[in-house]
Amino acid sequence: MLPFVDLQTQYSRLQAEMEEAVLAVLRGGKYIMGPEVAELETQLSDFVGVGQCITCASGTDALVMALMAKGVGRGDAVFTTPFTFVATAEAIATVGATPVFVDIDAATFNIDPAKLDEAIGRSKKNGAANPRAIIAVDLFGLPADYQAINAIAARESLLVIEDAAQSFGATAGNRRAGALAEIGCTSFFPAKPLGCYGDGGAIFTDDAGTADLLRSIRVHGQGADKYENVRLGITGRLDTIQAAILLVKLRAFEREIEERQRVAAGYAEAIRTAGISLQTPAVPEGLTSAWAQYSVLADSSAERERMMAQLAAADVPSAIYYPKPLHLQQAFAYLGYRAGDFPISEDAASRIFALPMHPYLDEPTIATIVGALRG
Ligand SMILES: Cc1ncc(COP(=O)(O)O)c(C=O)c1O
């Protein structure tokens, strides 16, 4: 079977530096908040172009901590997409706020700003929960429409959090993902564009006050010293070993992001020339994707099944992100949504599937994969 994400090739290219970096942490003995963590935060904030970076234990913790720092909780409505990984809405519910789902744009799979506007209006009228924040997700690596989202948020005095778990390395105009809203959250889960060898995440903001709160929340709400607890927090730190790993991977990252552009362009061209009936990803003017996933839309569920079976027969893995939108998941049944509430998300869930995507896919392999799609 071909790898879906080729972490082994990446490791073999970085092996010497990687092993040296990890050994240095083991020998140095500063396993929690060692010097590599501070160094990584400096390098990440420079890379993203924001004043403050707070690393943390996962992308999920990044979202939870951001909501906690902003005091979002019980009685607050947080608008987000139902077509995302569960963590986005889970974080909202974890802090006691109410996820309010908004359907996606059919071309980008990201939250539809016009529908967001309508949902905020409806929420204000029915008064069930107080509109407080928006978490936009950069699905599959493509930034959401922050120009429109930030304008709506400014008008309505709402906080915007960018869920950049999948988009680290993407751009919108001259800004990087993670810097596209008031707070940006990302994940370093191994399969992400920038991944460590365990769980990890980071939060980005230009607001020094918010950054101080996040640093306190990351260590159980600590005050001036460790045993002064001024608020509630979590064990939210990134391990020093993971920071050391990320410092090595960051050196190769810009190149890898370029390689991902090559692979995405190669797929689009090969699918088009082969005349295969599939909707390939749209990248709106002014944006670039980090290509966490290369997701395509088949003409029907049956066509998806057929193509995925052909791929499997040729030892090519594929995956469905996401087969069931969040409003139909049992965990969110208490919100009272029904099938049919978000038709674009439901339709995408029924036809979408993802092809192998990583920086080390060469042209002959892309041709093999597309050949298998054609059958
Ligand atoms: C959109 C999105 N949000 C949040 C997360 C949560 O990140 P983590 O797995 O690091 O907790 C993920 C990834 O797993 C994700 O894809």
PDB file of C-alpha atoms in Angstrom, residues 17-244:
ATOM      1  CA  GLU A  17      19.316  16.323  12.798  1.00  0.00           C
ATOM      2  CA  MET A  18      16.179  14.908  14.375  1.00  0.00           C
ATOM      3  CA  GLU A  19      17.923  12.292  16.473  1.00  0.00           C
ATOM      4  CA  GLU A  20      20.514  14.806  17.615  1.00  0.00           C
ATOM      5  CA  ALA A  21      17.796  17.287  18.627  1.00  0.00           C
ATOM      6  CA  VAL A  22      15.797  14.703  20.595  1.00  0.00           C
ATOM      7  CA  LEU A  23      18.927  13.330  22.286  1.00  0.00           C
ATOM      8  CA  ALA A  24      19.873  16.851  23.329  1.00  0.00           C
ATOM      9  CA  VAL A  25      16.541  17.166  25.165  1.00  0.00           C
ATOM     10  CA  LEU A  26      16.963  13.770  26.833  1.00  0.00           C
ATOM     11  CA  ARG A  27      20.467  14.690  27.961  1.00  0.00           C
ATOM     12  CA  GLY A  28      19.538  18.232  28.968  1.00  0.00           C
ATOM     13  CA  GLY A  29      16.750  16.989  31.250  1.00  0.00           C
ATOM     14  CA  LYS A  30      14.390  19.984  30.807  1.00  0.00           C
ATOM     15  CA  TYR A  31      11.411  17.919  29.697  1.00  0.00           C
ATOM     16  CA  ILE A  32       8.786  20.520  30.600  1.00  0.00           C
ATOM     17  CA  MET A  33       9.086  24.054  29.200  1.00  0.00           C
ATOM     18  CA  GLY A  34      12.724  23.555  28.204  1.00  0.00           C
ATOM     19  CA  PRO A  35      14.584  26.134  26.105  1.00  0.00           C
ATOM     20  CA  GLU A  36      13.405  24.515  22.839  1.00  0.00           C
ATOM     21  CA  VAL A  37       9.823  25.566  23.659  1.00  0.00           C
ATOM     22  CA  ALA A  38      10.720  29.261  23.915  1.00  0.00           C
ATOM     23  CA  GLU A  39      12.892  29.027  20.785  1.00  0.00           C
ATOM     24  CA  LEU A  40      10.054  27.371  18.852  1.00  0.00           C
ATOM     25  CA  GLU A  41       7.594  30.079  19.960  1.00  0.00           C
ATOM     26  CA  THR A  42       9.953  32.780  18.686  1.00  0.00           C
ATOM     27  CA  GLN A  43      10.428  31.017  15.348  1.00  0.00           C
ATOM     28  CA  LEU A  44       6.717  30.278  14.916  1.00  0.00           C
ATOM     29  CA  SER A  45       5.621  33.837  15.679  1.00  0.00           C
ATOM     30  CA  ASP A  46       8.206  35.106  13.159  1.00  0.00           C
ATOM     31  CA  PHE A  47       7.011  32.603  10.567  1.00  0.00           C
ATOM     32  CA  VAL A  48       3.326  33.481  11.009  1.00  0.00           C
ATOM     33  CA  GLY A  49       4.019  37.203  11.440  1.00  0.00           C
ATOM     34  CA  VAL A  50       2.219  37.791  14.741  1.00  0.00           C
ATOM     35  CA  GLY A  51       3.479  39.241  17.986  1.00  0.00           C
ATOM     36  CA  GLN A  52       2.776  36.284  20.248  1.00  0.00           C
ATOM     37  CA  CYS A  53       2.890  32.503  19.960  1.00  0.00           C
ATOM     38  CA  ILE A  54       1.820  30.250  22.824  1.00  0.00           C
ATOM     39  CA  THR A  55       2.538  26.590  22.129  1.00  0.00           C
ATOM     40  CA  CYS A  56       0.267  24.028  23.752  1.00  0.00           C
ATOM     41  CA  ALA A  57      -0.501  20.329  24.024  1.00  0.00           C
ATOM     42  CA  SER A  58      -2.833  19.950  21.007  1.00  0.00           C
ATOM     43  CA  GLY A  59      -4.948  21.798  18.484  1.00  0.00           C
ATOM     44  CA  THR A  60      -7.981  21.010  20.610  1.00  0.00           C
ATOM     45  CA  ASP A  61      -6.375  22.583  23.684  1.00  0.00           C
ATOM     46  CA  ALA A  62      -5.473  25.614  21.564  1.00  0.00           C
ATOM     47  CA  LEU A  63      -9.176  26.164  20.806  1.00  0.00           C
ATOM     48  CA  VAL A  64     -10.294  25.494  24.384  1.00  0.00           C
ATOM     49  CA  MET A  65      -7.630  27.791  25.836  1.00  0.00           C
ATOM     50  CA  ALA A  66      -8.491  30.588  23.363  1.00  0.00           C
ATOM     51  CA  LEU A  67     -12.167  30.407  24.336  1.00  0.00           C
ATOM     52  CA  MET A  68     -11.248  30.307  28.052  1.00  0.00           C
ATOM     53  CA  ALA A  69      -8.924  33.317  27.723  1.00  0.00           C
ATOM     54  CA  LYS A  70     -11.730  35.311  26.117  1.00  0.00           C
ATOM     55  CA  GLY A  71     -14.232  34.264  28.779  1.00  0.00           C
ATOM     56  CA  VAL A  72     -16.518  32.485  26.314  1.00  0.00           C
ATOM     57  CA  GLY A  73     -18.813  30.100  28.182  1.00  0.00           C
ATOM     58  CA  ARG A  74     -22.321  29.344  29.355  1.00  0.00           C
ATOM     59  CA  GLY A  75     -25.013  31.345  27.578  1.00  0.00           C
ATOM     60  CA  ASP A  76     -22.743  32.243  24.645  1.00  0.00           C
ATOM     61  CA  ALA A  77     -23.383  31.208  21.051  1.00  0.00           C
ATOM     62  CA  VAL A  78     -20.309  30.366  18.974  1.00  0.00           C
ATOM     63  CA  PHE A  79     -20.888  30.100  15.217  1.00  0.00           C
ATOM     64  CA  THR A  80     -18.972  27.454  13.304  1.00  0.00           C
ATOM     65  CA  THR A  81     -19.182  24.964  10.469  1.00  0.00           C
ATOM     66  CA  PRO A  82     -20.649  21.465  10.789  1.00  0.00           C
ATOM     67  CA  PHE A  83     -18.204  20.245   8.091  1.00  0.00           C
ATOM     68  CA  THR A  84     -15.041  19.979  10.169  1.00  0.00           C
ATOM     69  CA  PHE A  85     -13.208  17.673  12.548  1.00  0.00           C
ATOM     70  CA  VAL A  86     -15.166  17.199  15.770  1.00  0.00           C
ATOM     71  CA  ALA A  87     -12.621  19.161  17.849  1.00  0.00           C
ATOM     72  CA  THR A  88     -13.830  22.530  16.557  1.00  0.00           C
ATOM     73  CA  ALA A  89     -17.345  22.205  17.963  1.00  0.00           C
ATOM     74  CA  GLU A  90     -16.209  20.046  20.871  1.00  0.00           C
ATOM     75  CA  ALA A  91     -14.021  22.916  22.148  1.00  0.00           C
ATOM     76  CA  ILE A  92     -17.053  25.240  22.123  1.00  0.00           C
ATOM     77  CA  ALA A  93     -19.135  22.742  24.087  1.00  0.00           C
ATOM     78  CA  THR A  94     -16.241  21.991  26.471  1.00  0.00           C
ATOM     79  CA  VAL A  95     -16.242  25.591  27.739  1.00  0.00           C
ATOM     80  CA  GLY A  96     -20.038  25.419  28.175  1.00  0.00           C
ATOM     81  CA  ALA A  97     -20.946  27.580  25.172  1.00  0.00           C
ATOM     82  CA  THR A  98     -23.428  26.564  22.459  1.00  0.00           C
ATOM     83  CA  PRO A  99     -22.158  25.613  18.993  1.00  0.00           C
ATOM     84  CA  VAL A 100     -24.368  27.209  16.327  1.00  0.00           C
ATOM     85  CA  PHE A 101     -23.738  25.579  12.981  1.00  0.00           C
ATOM     86  CA  VAL A 102     -23.638  27.480   9.690  1.00  0.00           C
ATOM     87  CA  ASP A 103     -23.533  25.739   6.307  1.00  0.00           C
ATOM     88  CA  ILE A 104     -20.508  25.850   4.010  1.00  0.00           C
ATOM     89  CA  ASP A 105     -19.718  27.249   0.598  1.00  0.00           C
ATOM     90  CA  ALA A 106     -20.018  24.478  -2.019  1.00  0.00           C
ATOM     91  CA  ALA A 107     -16.759  25.368  -3.810  1.00  0.00           C
ATOM     92  CA  THR A 108     -14.384  25.863  -0.849  1.00  0.00           C
ATOM     93  CA  PHE A 109     -16.060  23.716   1.888  1.00  0.00           C
ATOM     94  CA  ASN A 110     -15.475  26.631   4.285  1.00  0.00           C
ATOM     95  CA  ILE A 111     -18.122  28.522   6.282  1.00  0.00           C
ATOM     96  CA  ASP A 112     -20.367  30.621   4.019  1.00  0.00           C
ATOM     97  CA  PRO A 113     -20.228  34.281   5.167  1.00  0.00           C
ATOM     98  CA  ALA A 114     -23.730  35.087   3.821  1.00  0.00           C
ATOM     99  CA  LYS A 115     -25.196  32.204   5.823  1.00  0.00           C
ATOM    100  CA  LEU A 116     -23.148  33.259   8.850  1.00  0.00           C
ATOM    101  CA  ASP A 117     -24.740  36.692   8.659  1.00  0.00           C
ATOM    102  CA  GLU A 118     -28.225  35.124   8.530  1.00  0.00           C
ATOM    103  CA  ALA A 119     -27.461  32.783  11.447  1.00  0.00           C
ATOM    104  CA  ILE A 120     -26.271  35.665  13.633  1.00  0.00           C
ATOM    105  CA  GLY A 121     -29.465  37.590  12.786  1.00  0.00           C
ATOM    106  CA  ARG A 122     -31.644  34.571  13.668  1.00  0.00           C
ATOM    107  CA  SER A 123     -29.726  34.008  16.902  1.00  0.00           C
ATOM    108  CA  LYS A 124     -30.205  37.621  17.967  1.00  0.00           C
ATOM    109  CA  LYS A 125     -33.963  37.316  17.320  1.00  0.00           C
ATOM    110  CA  ASN A 126     -34.585  34.008  19.085  1.00  0.00           C
ATOM    111  CA  GLY A 127     -32.374  34.977  22.028  1.00  0.00           C
ATOM    112  CA  ALA A 128     -31.528  31.404  23.082  1.00  0.00           C
ATOM    113  CA  ALA A 129     -27.822  32.186  23.426  1.00  0.00           C
ATOM    114  CA  ASN A 130     -25.873  35.420  23.175  1.00  0.00           C
ATOM    115  CA  PRO A 131     -23.833  35.705  19.931  1.00  0.00           C
ATOM    116  CA  ARG A 132     -20.262  35.917  21.146  1.00  0.00           C
ATOM    117  CA  ALA A 133     -17.742  34.383  18.745  1.00  0.00           C
ATOM    118  CA  ILE A 134     -17.077  32.727  15.396  1.00  0.00           C
ATOM    119  CA  ILE A 135     -14.674  29.837  14.852  1.00  0.00           C
ATOM    120  CA  ALA A 136     -13.912  29.661  11.132  1.00  0.00           C
ATOM    121  CA  VAL A 137     -12.073  26.561   9.944  1.00  0.00           C
ATOM    122  CA  ASP A 138      -9.507  26.534   7.114  1.00  0.00           C
ATOM    123  CA  LEU A 139     -10.673  23.161   5.861  1.00  0.00           C
ATOM    124  CA  PHE A 140      -8.161  20.883   4.131  1.00  0.00           C
ATOM    125  CA  GLY A 141      -5.625  23.736   4.386  1.00  0.00           C
ATOM    126  CA  LEU A 142      -7.516  26.479   2.531  1.00  0.00           C
ATOM    127  CA  PRO A 143      -8.123  29.696   4.508  1.00  0.00           C
ATOM    128  CA  ALA A 144     -11.763  30.670   5.026  1.00  0.00           C
ATOM    129  CA  ASP A 145     -13.034  34.038   3.743  1.00  0.00           C
ATOM    130  CA  TYR A 146     -11.682  36.175   6.616  1.00  0.00           C
ATOM    131  CA  GLN A 147     -12.271  39.447   4.786  1.00  0.00           C
ATOM    132  CA  ALA A 148     -16.003  38.816   4.947  1.00  0.00           C
ATOM    133  CA  ILE A 149     -15.957  37.009   8.321  1.00  0.00           C
ATOM    134  CA  ASN A 150     -13.892  39.678  10.103  1.00  0.00           C
ATOM    135  CA  ALA A 151     -16.149  42.419   8.668  1.00  0.00           C
ATOM    136  CA  ILE A 152     -19.281  40.707  10.008  1.00  0.00           C
ATOM    137  CA  ALA A 153     -17.582  40.150  13.367  1.00  0.00           C
ATOM    138  CA  ALA A 154     -16.508  43.804  13.618  1.00  0.00           C
ATOM    139  CA  ARG A 155     -20.082  44.946  12.915  1.00  0.00           C
ATOM    140  CA  GLU A 156     -21.529  42.529  15.478  1.00  0.00           C
ATOM    141  CA  SER A 157     -18.705  42.875  18.057  1.00  0.00           C
ATOM    142  CA  LEU A 158     -17.879  39.166  17.895  1.00  0.00           C
ATOM    143  CA  LEU A 159     -14.565  37.450  18.540  1.00  0.00           C
ATOM    144  CA  VAL A 160     -13.114  35.545  15.565  1.00  0.00           C
ATOM    145  CA  ILE A 161     -10.928  32.483  16.105  1.00  0.00           C
ATOM    146  CA  GLU A 162      -9.183  30.945  13.107  1.00  0.00           C
ATOM    147  CA  ASP A 163      -9.054  27.151  13.353  1.00  0.00           C
ATOM    148  CA  ALA A 164      -5.841  26.799  11.357  1.00  0.00           C
ATOM    149  CA  ALA A 165      -5.263  23.189  12.467  1.00  0.00           C
ATOM    150  CA  GLN A 166      -5.117  22.124   8.813  1.00  0.00           C
ATOM    151  CA  SER A 167      -3.794  25.309   7.199  1.00  0.00           C
ATOM    152  CA  PHE A 168      -0.434  26.030   8.809  1.00  0.00           C
ATOM    153  CA  GLY A 169       1.726  27.279   5.909  1.00  0.00           C
ATOM    154  CA  ALA A 170      -1.210  28.601   3.826  1.00  0.00           C
ATOM    155  CA  THR A 171      -1.581  32.280   2.916  1.00  0.00           C
ATOM    156  CA  ALA A 172      -4.288  34.878   2.307  1.00  0.00           C
ATOM    157  CA  GLY A 173      -2.833  37.883   0.483  1.00  0.00           C
ATOM    158  CA  ASN A 174       0.396  38.677   2.282  1.00  0.00           C
ATOM    159  CA  ARG A 175      -0.648  37.090   5.575  1.00  0.00           C
ATOM    160  CA  ARG A 176      -0.086  33.575   6.822  1.00  0.00           C
ATOM    161  CA  ALA A 177      -2.699  31.206   8.211  1.00  0.00           C
ATOM    162  CA  GLY A 178      -2.770  31.624  11.977  1.00  0.00           C
ATOM    163  CA  ALA A 179      -2.692  35.407  11.543  1.00  0.00           C
ATOM    164  CA  LEU A 180      -6.003  35.829   9.742  1.00  0.00           C
ATOM    165  CA  ALA A 181      -8.232  36.547  12.773  1.00  0.00           C
ATOM    166  CA  GLU A 182      -7.971  37.932  16.302  1.00  0.00           C
ATOM    167  CA  ILE A 183      -6.709  34.542  17.515  1.00  0.00           C
ATOM    168  CA  GLY A 184      -5.303  31.698  15.411  1.00  0.00           C
ATOM    169  CA  CYS A 185      -5.093  28.092  16.621  1.00  0.00           C
ATOM    170  CA  THR A 186      -3.165  25.289  14.984  1.00  0.00           C
ATOM    171  CA  SER A 187      -2.337  21.610  15.504  1.00  0.00           C
ATOM    172  CA  PHE A 188       0.947  19.734  15.189  1.00  0.00           C
ATOM    173  CA  PHE A 189      -0.680  16.284  15.076  1.00  0.00           C
ATOM    174  CA  PRO A 190       1.761  14.095  13.065  1.00  0.00           C
ATOM    175  CA  ALA A 191      -0.299  14.099   9.845  1.00  0.00           C
ATOM    176  CA  LYS A 192      -0.758  17.898   9.774  1.00  0.00           C
ATOM    177  CA  PRO A 193       1.277  20.005   7.299  1.00  0.00           C
ATOM    178  CA  LEU A 194       3.689  20.791  10.169  1.00  0.00           C
ATOM    179  CA  GLY A 195       3.461  17.808  12.498  1.00  0.00           C
ATOM    180  CA  CYS A 196       5.443  16.601  15.501  1.00  0.00           C
ATOM    181  CA  TYR A 197       5.796  13.004  16.749  1.00  0.00           C
ATOM    182  CA  GLY A 198       2.914  13.119  19.177  1.00  0.00           C
ATOM    183  CA  ASP A 199       0.322  15.752  20.043  1.00  0.00           C
ATOM    184  CA  GLY A 200       0.995  19.466  19.923  1.00  0.00           C
ATOM    185  CA  GLY A 201      -0.524  22.805  19.037  1.00  0.00           C
ATOM    186  CA  ALA A 202      -0.065  26.563  19.105  1.00  0.00           C
ATOM    187  CA  ILE A 203      -2.054  29.763  19.516  1.00  0.00           C
ATOM    188  CA  PHE A 204      -1.225  33.031  17.744  1.00  0.00           C
ATOM    189  CA  THR A 205      -2.315  36.539  18.634  1.00  0.00           C
ATOM    190  CA  ASP A 206      -1.062  40.102  18.438  1.00  0.00           C
ATOM    191  CA  ASP A 207      -2.665  40.930  21.782  1.00  0.00           C
ATOM    192  CA  ALA A 208      -0.114  40.748  24.619  1.00  0.00           C
ATOM    193  CA  GLY A 209      -2.838  40.691  27.300  1.00  0.00           C
ATOM    194  CA  THR A 210      -4.525  37.671  25.726  1.00  0.00           C
ATOM    195  CA  ALA A 211      -1.117  35.987  25.398  1.00  0.00           C
ATOM    196  CA  ASP A 212      -0.437  36.479  29.125  1.00  0.00           C
ATOM    197  CA  LEU A 213      -3.813  34.945  29.973  1.00  0.00           C
ATOM    198  CA  LEU A 214      -3.085  31.993  27.683  1.00  0.00           C
ATOM    199  CA  ARG A 215       0.307  31.419  29.334  1.00  0.00           C
ATOM    200  CA  SER A 216      -1.420  31.339  32.718  1.00  0.00           C
ATOM    201  CA  ILE A 217      -4.233  29.034  31.533  1.00  0.00           C
ATOM    202  CA  ARG A 218      -1.619  26.693  30.039  1.00  0.00           C
ATOM    203  CA  VAL A 219      -0.287  26.019  33.567  1.00  0.00           C
ATOM    204  CA  HIS A 220      -3.427  25.662  35.687  1.00  0.00           C
ATOM    205  CA  GLY A 221      -4.155  29.371  35.825  1.00  0.00           C
ATOM    206  CA  GLN A 222      -0.929  30.171  37.603  1.00  0.00           C
ATOM    207  CA  GLY A 223      -0.232  33.688  38.856  1.00  0.00           C
ATOM    208  CA  ALA A 224       3.138  35.183  39.748  1.00  0.00           C
ATOM    209  CA  ASP A 225       4.471  31.775  40.780  1.00  0.00           C
ATOM    210  CA  LYS A 226       3.631  28.114  40.366  1.00  0.00           C
ATOM    211  CA  TYR A 227       1.609  27.741  43.568  1.00  0.00           C
ATOM    212  CA  GLU A 228      -0.448  30.873  43.168  1.00  0.00           C
ATOM    213  CA  ASN A 229      -3.572  29.997  41.199  1.00  0.00           C
ATOM    214  CA  VAL A 230      -5.473  33.043  40.037  1.00  0.00           C
ATOM    215  CA  ARG A 231      -7.894  31.378  37.605  1.00  0.00           C
ATOM    216  CA  LEU A 232      -8.816  27.936  36.332  1.00  0.00           C
ATOM    217  CA  GLY A 233      -6.608  26.471  33.665  1.00  0.00           C
ATOM    218  CA  ILE A 234      -5.415  23.146  32.273  1.00  0.00           C
ATOM    219  CA  THR A 235      -2.206  21.134  31.761  1.00  0.00           C
ATOM    220  CA  GLY A 236      -1.796  22.596  28.311  1.00  0.00           C
ATOM    221  CA  ARG A 237       1.965  22.656  27.677  1.00  0.00           C
ATOM    222  CA  LEU A 238       3.803  21.379  24.610  1.00  0.00           C
ATOM    223  CA  ASP A 239       6.496  18.803  25.554  1.00  0.00           C
ATOM    224  CA  THR A 240      10.097  19.940  25.086  1.00  0.00           C
ATOM    225  CA  ILE A 241      10.804  16.868  22.924  1.00  0.00           C
ATOM    226  CA  GLN A 242       8.001  17.819  20.549  1.00  0.00           C
ATOM    227  CA  ALA A 243       9.319  21.397  20.403  1.00  0.00           C
ATOM    228  CA  ALA A 244      12.779  20.082  19.450  1.00  0.00           C
TER     229      ALA A 244
END
